[in-house]
Short mmCIF file of C-alpha atoms in Angstrom, two decimals:
data_model
loop_
_atom_site.label_atom_id
_atom_site.label_comp_id
_atom_site.label_asym_id
_atom_site.label_seq_id
_atom_site.Cartn_x
_atom_site.Cartn_y
_atom_site.Cartn_z
CA MET L 1 49.67 7.76 -17.93
CA ILE L 2 53.50 8.09 -17.24
CA ASN L 3 53.01 11.79 -16.25
CA HIS L 4 50.60 10.51 -13.42
CA THR L 5 52.90 7.78 -12.39
CA VAL L 6 55.76 10.43 -12.05
CA LYS L 7 53.37 12.56 -9.91
CA LEU L 8 52.77 9.69 -7.51
CA ILE L 9 56.61 9.11 -7.20
CA ILE L 10 57.16 12.83 -6.61
CA THR L 11 54.39 12.88 -4.11
CA PHE L 12 56.01 10.10 -2.02
CA LEU L 13 59.41 11.51 -2.28
CA LEU L 14 58.57 14.97 -1.34
CA GLY L 15 56.23 13.81 1.48
CA TYR L 16 58.92 11.75 2.82
CA LEU L 17 61.63 14.35 2.87
CA PHE L 18 59.24 16.71 4.29
CA ILE L 19 58.66 14.27 7.22
CA LYS L 20 62.32 13.47 7.81
CA TRP L 21 63.43 17.24 7.41
CA PHE L 22 60.81 18.83 9.55
CA PRO L 23 62.35 19.41 13.10
CA ALA L 24 58.93 19.22 14.97
CA ALA L 25 58.88 15.51 15.28
CA GLN L 26 61.50 15.45 18.19
CA LEU L 27 60.73 18.71 19.87
CA LEU L 28 58.41 18.95 22.56
CA ASN L 29 57.62 22.63 23.25
CA SER L 30 57.73 25.83 21.21
CA SER L 31 60.67 27.27 22.56
CA GLU L 32 62.88 24.50 21.47
CA PHE L 33 61.25 24.70 18.23
CA ILE L 34 62.28 28.25 17.62
CA VAL L 35 65.76 27.69 18.78
CA GLU L 36 66.01 24.90 16.58
CA LEU L 37 64.91 27.01 13.51
CA VAL L 38 67.27 29.73 14.44
CA LEU L 39 70.16 27.50 14.87
CA ASN L 40 69.56 25.27 11.95
CA PRO L 41 67.50 26.95 9.30
CA VAL L 42 68.66 24.90 6.27
CA PRO L 43 66.62 21.75 7.23
CA PHE L 44 63.47 23.81 8.02
CA PHE L 45 63.75 25.72 4.77
CA ALA L 46 64.39 22.35 2.84
CA ALA L 47 61.43 20.68 4.53
CA MET L 48 59.22 23.74 3.62
CA MET L 49 60.38 23.66 -0.02
CA ALA L 50 59.64 20.03 -0.19
CA PHE L 51 56.11 20.65 1.59
CA MET L 52 55.07 23.45 -0.76
CA VAL L 53 56.06 21.65 -3.89
CA GLY L 54 54.51 18.33 -2.73
CA ILE L 55 51.13 20.12 -2.00
CA MET L 56 51.18 21.44 -5.50
CA VAL L 57 51.92 18.14 -7.15
CA GLN L 58 49.53 16.15 -4.85
CA GLY L 59 46.82 18.79 -5.35
CA ASN L 60 47.23 18.35 -9.14
CA LEU L 61 46.94 14.70 -8.73
CA LEU L 62 44.07 14.74 -6.55
CA LYS L 63 42.13 17.11 -9.01
CA PHE L 64 42.84 14.38 -11.84
CA GLU L 65 41.42 11.78 -9.52
CA ILE L 66 38.37 13.76 -8.63
CA PHE L 67 37.82 14.35 -12.44
CA SER L 68 38.40 10.63 -13.08
CA ILE L 69 35.59 9.68 -10.31
CA LEU L 70 33.32 12.19 -12.05
CA ARG L 71 33.81 10.61 -15.26
CA LEU L 72 33.11 7.27 -13.65
CA MET L 73 29.75 8.66 -12.08
CA ASN L 74 28.65 9.55 -15.65
CA GLY L 75 29.29 5.83 -16.79
CA LYS L 76 32.66 6.11 -18.53
CA LEU L 77 34.96 3.47 -17.27
CA HIS L 78 38.75 4.25 -17.92
CA LYS L 79 42.22 2.94 -17.13
CA GLU L 80 43.20 6.19 -15.21
CA LEU L 81 41.26 5.02 -12.23
CA VAL L 82 44.08 2.58 -11.08
CA PHE L 83 45.85 5.73 -9.68
CA ILE L 84 43.42 6.08 -6.97
CA PRO L 85 44.25 3.00 -4.96
CA PHE L 86 47.96 3.63 -5.46
CA HIS L 87 47.56 7.17 -4.28
CA ILE L 88 45.77 6.08 -1.10
CA GLY L 89 48.63 3.48 -0.56
CA ILE L 90 51.02 6.21 -0.76
CA ILE L 91 49.35 8.36 1.77
CA TYR L 92 49.02 5.28 4.04
CA LEU L 93 52.75 4.53 3.62
CA LEU L 94 53.66 8.19 4.43
CA SER L 95 51.56 7.85 7.70
CA SER L 96 53.80 5.17 8.84
CA PHE L 97 56.70 7.63 8.84
CA GLY L 98 54.75 10.50 10.40
CA MET L 99 51.24 10.53 11.11
CA TRP L 100 50.55 14.20 11.89
CA GLN L 101 52.94 15.39 9.11
CA THR L 102 51.11 13.25 6.52
CA MET L 103 47.76 14.48 7.84
CA ILE L 104 48.72 18.08 7.31
CA PHE L 105 50.35 17.37 4.00
CA SER L 106 47.35 15.55 2.79
CA PHE L 107 44.54 17.79 4.09
CA LEU L 108 46.17 20.96 2.59
CA SER L 109 46.88 18.90 -0.86
CA ILE L 110 42.98 18.14 -0.76
CA PHE L 111 42.25 21.74 -0.14
CA TYR L 112 44.43 22.96 -2.88
CA GLY L 113 43.25 20.30 -5.33
CA ILE L 114 39.59 21.33 -4.72
CA ILE L 115 40.31 25.25 -5.16
CA SER L 116 42.19 24.71 -8.21
CA ILE L 117 39.17 22.79 -9.95
CA ASP L 118 38.04 24.81 -13.11
CA PHE L 119 34.60 23.35 -14.06
CA HIS L 120 34.35 25.72 -17.08
CA ARG L 121 37.43 24.54 -18.76
CA GLN L 122 36.67 20.95 -17.92
CA GLY L 123 33.31 20.72 -19.51
CA GLY L 124 31.27 21.05 -16.55
CA HIS L 125 28.02 22.74 -16.31
CA ASN L 126 26.27 25.10 -13.80
CA ALA L 127 29.45 26.53 -12.85
#
């Protein structure tokens, strides 16, 4: 339970850092973006590191939430379902800082979470 709470906090922090450090929010055309990357590579590199680690943490959390929903559909109610509304709230809060960055961050995390599901190890059938 504490493990997933820490993952929620890390997801918010890394998503926020990605939004604040990524230089595309204030640049309008691609030439300005390239010049910014060449002249100031450290914020871009830090934003990409936060992005990659954040995608992995959020994808792992989404995988856990998908399995929680599948267990609920099988009739097993458990306390880990409380993480789903908190995760949705974190995504909503991040979207107030940067809508496009949050959409990219969330959609790639969903994709990563779905492709990392292993039904054989999780006790699924027909997989």
